[in-house]
PDB file of C-alpha atoms in Angstrom:
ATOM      1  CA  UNK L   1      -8.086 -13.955   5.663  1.00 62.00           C
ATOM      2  CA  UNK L   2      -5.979 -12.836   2.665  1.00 74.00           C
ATOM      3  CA  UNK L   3      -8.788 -10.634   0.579  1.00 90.00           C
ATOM      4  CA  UNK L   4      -6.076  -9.567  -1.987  1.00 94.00           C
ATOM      5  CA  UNK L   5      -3.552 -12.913  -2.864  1.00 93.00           C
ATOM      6  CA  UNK L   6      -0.599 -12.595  -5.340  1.00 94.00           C
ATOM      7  CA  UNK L   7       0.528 -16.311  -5.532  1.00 90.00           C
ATOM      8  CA  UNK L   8       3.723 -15.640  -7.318  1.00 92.00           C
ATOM      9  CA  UNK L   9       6.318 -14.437  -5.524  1.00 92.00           C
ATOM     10  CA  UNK L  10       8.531 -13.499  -7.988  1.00 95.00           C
ATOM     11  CA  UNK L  11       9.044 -12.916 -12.134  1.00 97.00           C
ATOM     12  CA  UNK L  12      12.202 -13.104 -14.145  1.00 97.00           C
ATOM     13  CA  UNK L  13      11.470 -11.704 -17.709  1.00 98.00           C
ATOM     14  CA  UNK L  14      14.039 -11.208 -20.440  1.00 98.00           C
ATOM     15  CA  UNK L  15      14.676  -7.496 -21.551  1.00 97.00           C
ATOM     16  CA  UNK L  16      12.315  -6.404 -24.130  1.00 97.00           C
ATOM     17  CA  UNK L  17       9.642  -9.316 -23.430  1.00 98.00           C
ATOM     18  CA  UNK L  18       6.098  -9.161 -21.878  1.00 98.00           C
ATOM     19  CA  UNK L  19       5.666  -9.450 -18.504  1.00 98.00           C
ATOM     20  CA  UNK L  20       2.299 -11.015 -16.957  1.00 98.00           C
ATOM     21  CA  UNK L  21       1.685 -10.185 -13.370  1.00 98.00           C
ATOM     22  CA  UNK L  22      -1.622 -12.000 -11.584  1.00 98.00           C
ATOM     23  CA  UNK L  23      -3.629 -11.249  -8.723  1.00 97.00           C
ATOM     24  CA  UNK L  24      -7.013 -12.710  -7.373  1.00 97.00           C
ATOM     25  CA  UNK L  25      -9.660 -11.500  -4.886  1.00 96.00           C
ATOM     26  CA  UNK L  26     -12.038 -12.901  -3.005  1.00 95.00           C
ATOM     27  CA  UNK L  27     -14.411 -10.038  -2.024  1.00 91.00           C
ATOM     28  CA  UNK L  28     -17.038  -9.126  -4.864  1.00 91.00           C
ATOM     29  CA  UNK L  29     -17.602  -5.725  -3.182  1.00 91.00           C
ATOM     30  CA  UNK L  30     -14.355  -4.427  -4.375  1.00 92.00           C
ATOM     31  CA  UNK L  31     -15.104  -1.206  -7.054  1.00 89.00           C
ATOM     32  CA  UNK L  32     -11.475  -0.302  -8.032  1.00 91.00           C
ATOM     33  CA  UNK L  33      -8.568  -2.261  -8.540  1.00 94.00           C
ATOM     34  CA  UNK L  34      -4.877  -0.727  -8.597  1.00 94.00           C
ATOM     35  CA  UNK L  35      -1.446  -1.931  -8.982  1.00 96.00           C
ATOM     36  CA  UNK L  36       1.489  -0.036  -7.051  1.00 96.00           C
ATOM     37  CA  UNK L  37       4.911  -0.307  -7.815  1.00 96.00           C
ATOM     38  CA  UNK L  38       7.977  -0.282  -5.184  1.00 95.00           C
ATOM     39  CA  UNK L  39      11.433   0.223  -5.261  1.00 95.00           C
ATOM     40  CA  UNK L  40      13.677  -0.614  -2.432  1.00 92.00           C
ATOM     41  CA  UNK L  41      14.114   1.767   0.500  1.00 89.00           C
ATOM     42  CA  UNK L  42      10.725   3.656  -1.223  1.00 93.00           C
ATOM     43  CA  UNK L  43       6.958   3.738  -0.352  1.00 94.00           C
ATOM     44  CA  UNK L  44       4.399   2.250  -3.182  1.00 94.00           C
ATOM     45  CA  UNK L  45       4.156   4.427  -5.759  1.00 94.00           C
ATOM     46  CA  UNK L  46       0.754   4.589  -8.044  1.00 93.00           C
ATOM     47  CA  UNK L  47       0.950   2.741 -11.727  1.00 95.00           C
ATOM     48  CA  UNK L  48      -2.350   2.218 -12.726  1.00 94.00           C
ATOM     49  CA  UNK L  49      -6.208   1.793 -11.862  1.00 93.00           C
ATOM     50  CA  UNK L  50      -9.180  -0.107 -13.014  1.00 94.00           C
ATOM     51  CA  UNK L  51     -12.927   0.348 -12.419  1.00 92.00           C
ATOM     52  CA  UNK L  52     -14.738  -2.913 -11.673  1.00 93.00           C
ATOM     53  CA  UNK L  53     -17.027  -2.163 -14.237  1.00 94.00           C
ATOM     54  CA  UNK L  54     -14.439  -2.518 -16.955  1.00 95.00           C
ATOM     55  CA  UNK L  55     -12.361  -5.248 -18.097  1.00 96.00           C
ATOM     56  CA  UNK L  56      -8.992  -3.254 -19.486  1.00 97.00           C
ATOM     57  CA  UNK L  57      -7.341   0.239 -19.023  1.00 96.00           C
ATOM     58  CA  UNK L  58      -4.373   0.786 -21.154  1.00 97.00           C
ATOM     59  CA  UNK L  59      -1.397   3.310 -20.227  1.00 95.00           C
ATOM     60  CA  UNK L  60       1.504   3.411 -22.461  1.00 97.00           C
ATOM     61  CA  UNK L  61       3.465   0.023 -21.583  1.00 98.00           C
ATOM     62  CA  UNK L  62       1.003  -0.709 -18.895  1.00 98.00           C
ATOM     63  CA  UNK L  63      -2.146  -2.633 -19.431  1.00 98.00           C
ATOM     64  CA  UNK L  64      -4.407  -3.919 -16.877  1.00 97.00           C
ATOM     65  CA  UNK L  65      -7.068  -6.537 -17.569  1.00 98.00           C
ATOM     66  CA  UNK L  66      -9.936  -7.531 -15.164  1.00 98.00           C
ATOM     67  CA  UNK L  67     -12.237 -11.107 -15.072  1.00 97.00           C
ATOM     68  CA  UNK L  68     -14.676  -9.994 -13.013  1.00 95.00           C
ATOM     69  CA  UNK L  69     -16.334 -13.799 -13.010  1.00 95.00           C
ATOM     70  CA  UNK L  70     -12.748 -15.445 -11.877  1.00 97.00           C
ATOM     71  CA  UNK L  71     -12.489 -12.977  -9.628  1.00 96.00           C
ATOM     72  CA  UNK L  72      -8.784 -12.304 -11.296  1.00 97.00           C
ATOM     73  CA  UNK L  73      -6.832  -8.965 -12.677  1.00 96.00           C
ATOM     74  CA  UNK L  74      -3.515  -9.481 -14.576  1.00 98.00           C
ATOM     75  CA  UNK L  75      -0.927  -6.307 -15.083  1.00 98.00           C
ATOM     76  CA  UNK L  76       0.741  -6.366 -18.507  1.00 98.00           C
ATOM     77  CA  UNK L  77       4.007  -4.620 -19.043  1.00 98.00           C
ATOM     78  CA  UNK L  78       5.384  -4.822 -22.504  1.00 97.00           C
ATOM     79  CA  UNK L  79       7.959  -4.495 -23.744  1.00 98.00           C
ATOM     80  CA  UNK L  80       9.874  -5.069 -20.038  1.00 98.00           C
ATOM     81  CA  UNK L  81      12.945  -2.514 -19.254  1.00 97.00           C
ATOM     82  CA  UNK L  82      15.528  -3.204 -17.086  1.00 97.00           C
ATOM     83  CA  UNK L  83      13.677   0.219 -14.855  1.00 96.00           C
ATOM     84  CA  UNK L  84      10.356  -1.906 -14.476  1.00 98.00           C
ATOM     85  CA  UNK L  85      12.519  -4.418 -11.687  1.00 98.00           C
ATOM     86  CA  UNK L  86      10.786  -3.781  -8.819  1.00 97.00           C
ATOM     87  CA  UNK L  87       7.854  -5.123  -6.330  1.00 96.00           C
ATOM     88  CA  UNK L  88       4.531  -4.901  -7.658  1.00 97.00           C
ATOM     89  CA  UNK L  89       1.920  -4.933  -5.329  1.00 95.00           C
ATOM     90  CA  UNK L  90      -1.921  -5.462  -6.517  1.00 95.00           C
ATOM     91  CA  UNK L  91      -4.156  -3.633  -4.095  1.00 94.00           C
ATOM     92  CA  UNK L  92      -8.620  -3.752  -4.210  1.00 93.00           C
ATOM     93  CA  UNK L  93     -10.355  -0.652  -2.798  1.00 88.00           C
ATOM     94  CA  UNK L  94     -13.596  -0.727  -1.590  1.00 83.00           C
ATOM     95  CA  UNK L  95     -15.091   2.808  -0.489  1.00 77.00           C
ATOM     96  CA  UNK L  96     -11.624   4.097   1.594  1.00 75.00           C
ATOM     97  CA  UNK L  97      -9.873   0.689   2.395  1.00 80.00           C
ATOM     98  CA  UNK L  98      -7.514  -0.493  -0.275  1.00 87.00           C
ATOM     99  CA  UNK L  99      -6.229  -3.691   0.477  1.00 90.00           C
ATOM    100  CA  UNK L 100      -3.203  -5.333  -0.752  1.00 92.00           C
ATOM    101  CA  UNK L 101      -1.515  -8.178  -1.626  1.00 92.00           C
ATOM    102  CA  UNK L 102       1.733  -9.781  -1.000  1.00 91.00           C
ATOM    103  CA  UNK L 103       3.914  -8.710  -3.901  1.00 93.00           C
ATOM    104  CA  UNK L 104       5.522 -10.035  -6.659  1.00 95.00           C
ATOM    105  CA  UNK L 105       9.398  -9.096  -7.268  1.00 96.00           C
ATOM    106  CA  UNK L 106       9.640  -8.797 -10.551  1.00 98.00           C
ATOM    107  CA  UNK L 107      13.118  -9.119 -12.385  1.00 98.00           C
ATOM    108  CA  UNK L 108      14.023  -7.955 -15.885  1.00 98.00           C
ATOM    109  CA  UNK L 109      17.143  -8.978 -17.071  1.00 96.00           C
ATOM    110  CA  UNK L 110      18.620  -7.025 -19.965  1.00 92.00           C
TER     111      UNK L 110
ATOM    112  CA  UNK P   1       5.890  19.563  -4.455  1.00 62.00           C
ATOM    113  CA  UNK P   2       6.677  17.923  -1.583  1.00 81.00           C
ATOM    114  CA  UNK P   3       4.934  14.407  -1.155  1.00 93.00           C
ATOM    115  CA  UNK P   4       4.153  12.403   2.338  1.00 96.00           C
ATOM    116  CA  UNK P   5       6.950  13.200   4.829  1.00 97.00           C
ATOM    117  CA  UNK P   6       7.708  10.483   7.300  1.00 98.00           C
ATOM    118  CA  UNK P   7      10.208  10.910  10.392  1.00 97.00           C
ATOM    119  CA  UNK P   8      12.457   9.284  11.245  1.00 97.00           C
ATOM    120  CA  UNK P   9      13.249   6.429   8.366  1.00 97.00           C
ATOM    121  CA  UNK P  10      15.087   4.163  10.561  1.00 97.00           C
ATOM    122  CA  UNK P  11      14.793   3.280  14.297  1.00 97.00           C
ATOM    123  CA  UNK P  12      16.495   1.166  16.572  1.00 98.00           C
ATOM    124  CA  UNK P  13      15.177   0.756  19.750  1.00 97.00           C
ATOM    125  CA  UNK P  14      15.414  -1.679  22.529  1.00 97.00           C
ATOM    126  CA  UNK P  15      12.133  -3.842  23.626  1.00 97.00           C
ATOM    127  CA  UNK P  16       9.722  -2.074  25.905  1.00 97.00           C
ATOM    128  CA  UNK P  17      11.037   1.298  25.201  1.00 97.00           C
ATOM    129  CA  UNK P  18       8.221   3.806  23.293  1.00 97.00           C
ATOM    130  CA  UNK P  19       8.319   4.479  19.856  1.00 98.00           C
ATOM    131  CA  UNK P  20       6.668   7.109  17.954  1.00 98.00           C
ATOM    132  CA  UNK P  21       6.467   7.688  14.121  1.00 98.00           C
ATOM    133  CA  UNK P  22       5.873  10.994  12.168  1.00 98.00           C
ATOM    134  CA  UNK P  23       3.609  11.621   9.412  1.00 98.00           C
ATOM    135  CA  UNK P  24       3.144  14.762   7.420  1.00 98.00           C
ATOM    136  CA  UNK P  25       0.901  13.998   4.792  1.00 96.00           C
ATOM    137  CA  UNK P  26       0.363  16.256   1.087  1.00 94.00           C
ATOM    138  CA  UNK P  27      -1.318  19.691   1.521  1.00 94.00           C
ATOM    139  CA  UNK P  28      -4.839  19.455   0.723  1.00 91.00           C
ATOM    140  CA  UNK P  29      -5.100  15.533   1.237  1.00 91.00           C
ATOM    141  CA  UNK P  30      -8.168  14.861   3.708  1.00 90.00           C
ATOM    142  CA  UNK P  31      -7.709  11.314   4.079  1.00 91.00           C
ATOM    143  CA  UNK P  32      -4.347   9.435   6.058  1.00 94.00           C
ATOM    144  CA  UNK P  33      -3.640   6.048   6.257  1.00 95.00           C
ATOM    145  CA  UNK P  34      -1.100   4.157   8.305  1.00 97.00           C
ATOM    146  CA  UNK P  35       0.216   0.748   7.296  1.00 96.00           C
ATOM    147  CA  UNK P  36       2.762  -1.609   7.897  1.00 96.00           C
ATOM    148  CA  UNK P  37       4.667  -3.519   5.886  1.00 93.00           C
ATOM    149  CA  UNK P  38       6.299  -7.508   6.666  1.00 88.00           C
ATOM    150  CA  UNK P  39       7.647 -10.014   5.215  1.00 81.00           C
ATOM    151  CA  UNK P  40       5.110 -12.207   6.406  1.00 79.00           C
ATOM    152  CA  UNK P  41       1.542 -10.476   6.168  1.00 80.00           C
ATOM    153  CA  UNK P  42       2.785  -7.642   3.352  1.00 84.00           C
ATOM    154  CA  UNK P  43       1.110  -4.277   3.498  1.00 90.00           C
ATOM    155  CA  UNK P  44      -1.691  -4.238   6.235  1.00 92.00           C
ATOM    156  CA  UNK P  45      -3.489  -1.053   7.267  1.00 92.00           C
ATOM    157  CA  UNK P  46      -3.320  -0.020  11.029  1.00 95.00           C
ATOM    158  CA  UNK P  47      -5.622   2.872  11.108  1.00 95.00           C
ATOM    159  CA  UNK P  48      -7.072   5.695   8.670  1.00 93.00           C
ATOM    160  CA  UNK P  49      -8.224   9.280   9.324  1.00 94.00           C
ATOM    161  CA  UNK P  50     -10.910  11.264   7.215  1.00 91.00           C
ATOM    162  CA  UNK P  51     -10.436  15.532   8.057  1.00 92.00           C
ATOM    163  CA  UNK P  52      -8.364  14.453  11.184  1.00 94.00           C
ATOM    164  CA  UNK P  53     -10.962  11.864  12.663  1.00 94.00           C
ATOM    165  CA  UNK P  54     -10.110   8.304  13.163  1.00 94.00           C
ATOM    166  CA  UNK P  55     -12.342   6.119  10.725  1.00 92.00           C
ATOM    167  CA  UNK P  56     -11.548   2.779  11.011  1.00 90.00           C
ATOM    168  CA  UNK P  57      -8.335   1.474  13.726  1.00 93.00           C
ATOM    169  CA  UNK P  58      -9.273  -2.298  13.623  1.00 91.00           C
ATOM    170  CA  UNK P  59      -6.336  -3.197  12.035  1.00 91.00           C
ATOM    171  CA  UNK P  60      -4.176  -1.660  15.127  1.00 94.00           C
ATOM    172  CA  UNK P  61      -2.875  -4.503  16.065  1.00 87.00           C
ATOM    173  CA  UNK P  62      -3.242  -3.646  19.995  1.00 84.00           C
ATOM    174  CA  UNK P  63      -3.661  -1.791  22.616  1.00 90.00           C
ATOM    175  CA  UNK P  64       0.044  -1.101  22.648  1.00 95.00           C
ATOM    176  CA  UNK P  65      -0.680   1.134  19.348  1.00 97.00           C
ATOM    177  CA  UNK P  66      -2.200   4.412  19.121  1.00 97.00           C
ATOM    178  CA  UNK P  67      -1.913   6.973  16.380  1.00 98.00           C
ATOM    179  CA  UNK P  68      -3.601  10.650  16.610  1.00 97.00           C
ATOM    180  CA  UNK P  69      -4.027  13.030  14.328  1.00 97.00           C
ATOM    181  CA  UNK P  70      -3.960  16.736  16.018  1.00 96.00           C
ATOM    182  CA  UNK P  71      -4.692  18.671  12.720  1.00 95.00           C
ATOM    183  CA  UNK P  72      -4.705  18.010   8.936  1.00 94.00           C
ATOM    184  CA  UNK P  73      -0.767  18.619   8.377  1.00 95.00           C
ATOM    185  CA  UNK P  74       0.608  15.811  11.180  1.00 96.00           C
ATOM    186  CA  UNK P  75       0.159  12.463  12.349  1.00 98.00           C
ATOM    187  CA  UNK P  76       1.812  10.206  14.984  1.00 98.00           C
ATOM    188  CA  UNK P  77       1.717   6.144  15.530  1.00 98.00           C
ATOM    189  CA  UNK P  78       2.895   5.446  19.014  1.00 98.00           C
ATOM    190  CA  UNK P  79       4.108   2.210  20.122  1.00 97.00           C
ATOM    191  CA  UNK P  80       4.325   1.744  23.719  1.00 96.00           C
ATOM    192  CA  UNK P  81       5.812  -0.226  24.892  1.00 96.00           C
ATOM    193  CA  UNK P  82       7.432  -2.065  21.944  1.00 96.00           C
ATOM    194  CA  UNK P  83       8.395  -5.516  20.983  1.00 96.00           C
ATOM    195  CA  UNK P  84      10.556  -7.322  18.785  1.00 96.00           C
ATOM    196  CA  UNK P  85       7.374  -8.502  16.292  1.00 94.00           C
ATOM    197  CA  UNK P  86       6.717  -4.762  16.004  1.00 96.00           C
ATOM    198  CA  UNK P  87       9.541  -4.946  13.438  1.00 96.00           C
ATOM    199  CA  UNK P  88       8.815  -3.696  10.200  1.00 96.00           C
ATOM    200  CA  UNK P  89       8.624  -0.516   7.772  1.00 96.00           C
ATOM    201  CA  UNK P  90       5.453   1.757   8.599  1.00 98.00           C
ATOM    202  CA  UNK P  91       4.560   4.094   5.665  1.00 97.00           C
ATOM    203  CA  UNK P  92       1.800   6.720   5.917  1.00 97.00           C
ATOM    204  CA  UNK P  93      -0.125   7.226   2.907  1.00 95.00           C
ATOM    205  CA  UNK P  94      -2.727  10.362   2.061  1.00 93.00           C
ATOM    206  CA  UNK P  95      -5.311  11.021  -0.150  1.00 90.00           C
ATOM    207  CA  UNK P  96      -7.913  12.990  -1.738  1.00 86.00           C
ATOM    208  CA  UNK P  97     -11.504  11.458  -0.729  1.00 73.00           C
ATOM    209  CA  UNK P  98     -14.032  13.182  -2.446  1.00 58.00           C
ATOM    210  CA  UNK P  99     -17.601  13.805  -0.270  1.00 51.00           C
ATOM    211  CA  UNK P 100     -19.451  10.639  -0.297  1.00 47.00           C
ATOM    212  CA  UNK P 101     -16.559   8.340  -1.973  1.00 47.00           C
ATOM    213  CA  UNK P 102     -17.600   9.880  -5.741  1.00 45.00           C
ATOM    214  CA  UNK P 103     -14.454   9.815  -8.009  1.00 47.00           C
ATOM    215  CA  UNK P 104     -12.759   7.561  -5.196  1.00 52.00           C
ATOM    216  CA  UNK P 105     -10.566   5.317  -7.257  1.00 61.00           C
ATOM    217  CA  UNK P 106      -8.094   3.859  -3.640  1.00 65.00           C
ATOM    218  CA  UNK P 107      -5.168   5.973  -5.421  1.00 82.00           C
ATOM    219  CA  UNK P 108      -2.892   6.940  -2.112  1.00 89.00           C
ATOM    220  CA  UNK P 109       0.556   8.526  -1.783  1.00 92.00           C
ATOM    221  CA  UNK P 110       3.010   7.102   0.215  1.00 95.00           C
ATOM    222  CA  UNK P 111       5.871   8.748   2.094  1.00 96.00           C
ATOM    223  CA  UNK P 112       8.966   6.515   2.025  1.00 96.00           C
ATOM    224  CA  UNK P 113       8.743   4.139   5.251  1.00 97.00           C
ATOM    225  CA  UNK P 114      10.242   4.424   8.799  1.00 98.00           C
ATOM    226  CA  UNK P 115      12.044   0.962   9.235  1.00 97.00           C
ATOM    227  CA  UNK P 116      11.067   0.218  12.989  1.00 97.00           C
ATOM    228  CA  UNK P 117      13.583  -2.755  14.456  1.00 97.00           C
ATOM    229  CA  UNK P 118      13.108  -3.513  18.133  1.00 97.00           C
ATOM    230  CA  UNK P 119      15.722  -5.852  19.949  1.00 96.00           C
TER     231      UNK P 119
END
């Protein structure tokens, strides 16, 4: 029963363009949504958080939008750097739990 | 500052032999989480502790797991006796949890894996 679902498994994005990470849930109970990044041989590392009652939080290159109604949260990075290749992970918190999805490798080629 | 310190970060161990994992997590963090990592299922969590008390274990897979957490500064996952599907990286995470969940956004810190492979 995968909660948390990231259906691509991997992005290639050209140096300098956007790139458009998606994730769905399933669970309507979920009150904060987070994306995690991870480079090899490392644990997840933090990136950035939204509130379920909001639709966007901005940080610098890093924008994350929310459709509460399709269930559906999207992570923005623009413009891409050749640093940003990693695996992002989408994870959905509800009180303590944070569940995660799959992954998406993401590849930015300069 | 150090972050979440896991020991060892690789081990090799032949089936049915016991494993253990180390987890120190940040000073001050109340809350410790234990997932696993696999190609197949991606991060799944085993077991979390709130001030050193087990919360919530149903993810441990079975009873060959157990994890404890003696005081707030160390924790241990114990596999015993493994197998080869117990293969994977196990990171520990910790937290802040404020009383009651308030200001709870699911933001953990992760120590940097111990790669389990079992043969």
């Amino acid at each position: 029963d995968q909660q948390v679902k990231q259906n691509s498994p991997s992005l290639s994005v050209q140096e300098g363009r956007i790139s458009i990470l998606n994730c769905d849930y399933t669970n309507s109970m979920f009150d904060y949504f987070l994306w995690y990044k991870k480079y090899p041989a490392e644990g997840p590392t933090f990136l950035i958080s939204i509130s379920s009652i909001k639709d966007k939080n901005e940080d610098g290159r890093f924008t994350v939008f929310l459709n509460k109604s399709a269930k559906h949260l999207s992570l923005h990075i623009v413009p891409s750097q050749p640093g940003d290749s990693a695996v992002y992970f989408c994870a959905a918190s509800r009180r303590y739990k944070l569940v995660f999805g799959a992954g998406t490798i993401l590849r930015v080629k300069s | 500052d150090a972050g979440v310190i896991q020991s060892p970060r690789h081990e090799v161990t032949e089936m049915g032999q016991e494993v253990t994992l180390r987890c120190k997590p940040i000073s001050g963090h109340n809350s410790l989480f234990w997932y696993r990592q696999t190609m197949m299922r991606g991060l799944e969590l085993l077991i979390y502790f709130n001030n050193n008390v087990p919360i919530d274990d149903s993810g441990m897979p079975e009873d060959r797991f157990s994890a404890k957490m003696p005081n707030a500064s160390f924790s241990t996952l114990k596999i015993q006796p493994s197998e080869p599907r117990d293969s994977a990286v196990y990171f520990c995470a910790s937290s802040l949890n404020l009383a009651g969940g308030r200001g709870r956004t699911g933001e953990l810190f992760f120590g940097e894996g111990s790669r389990l492979t079992v043969l």
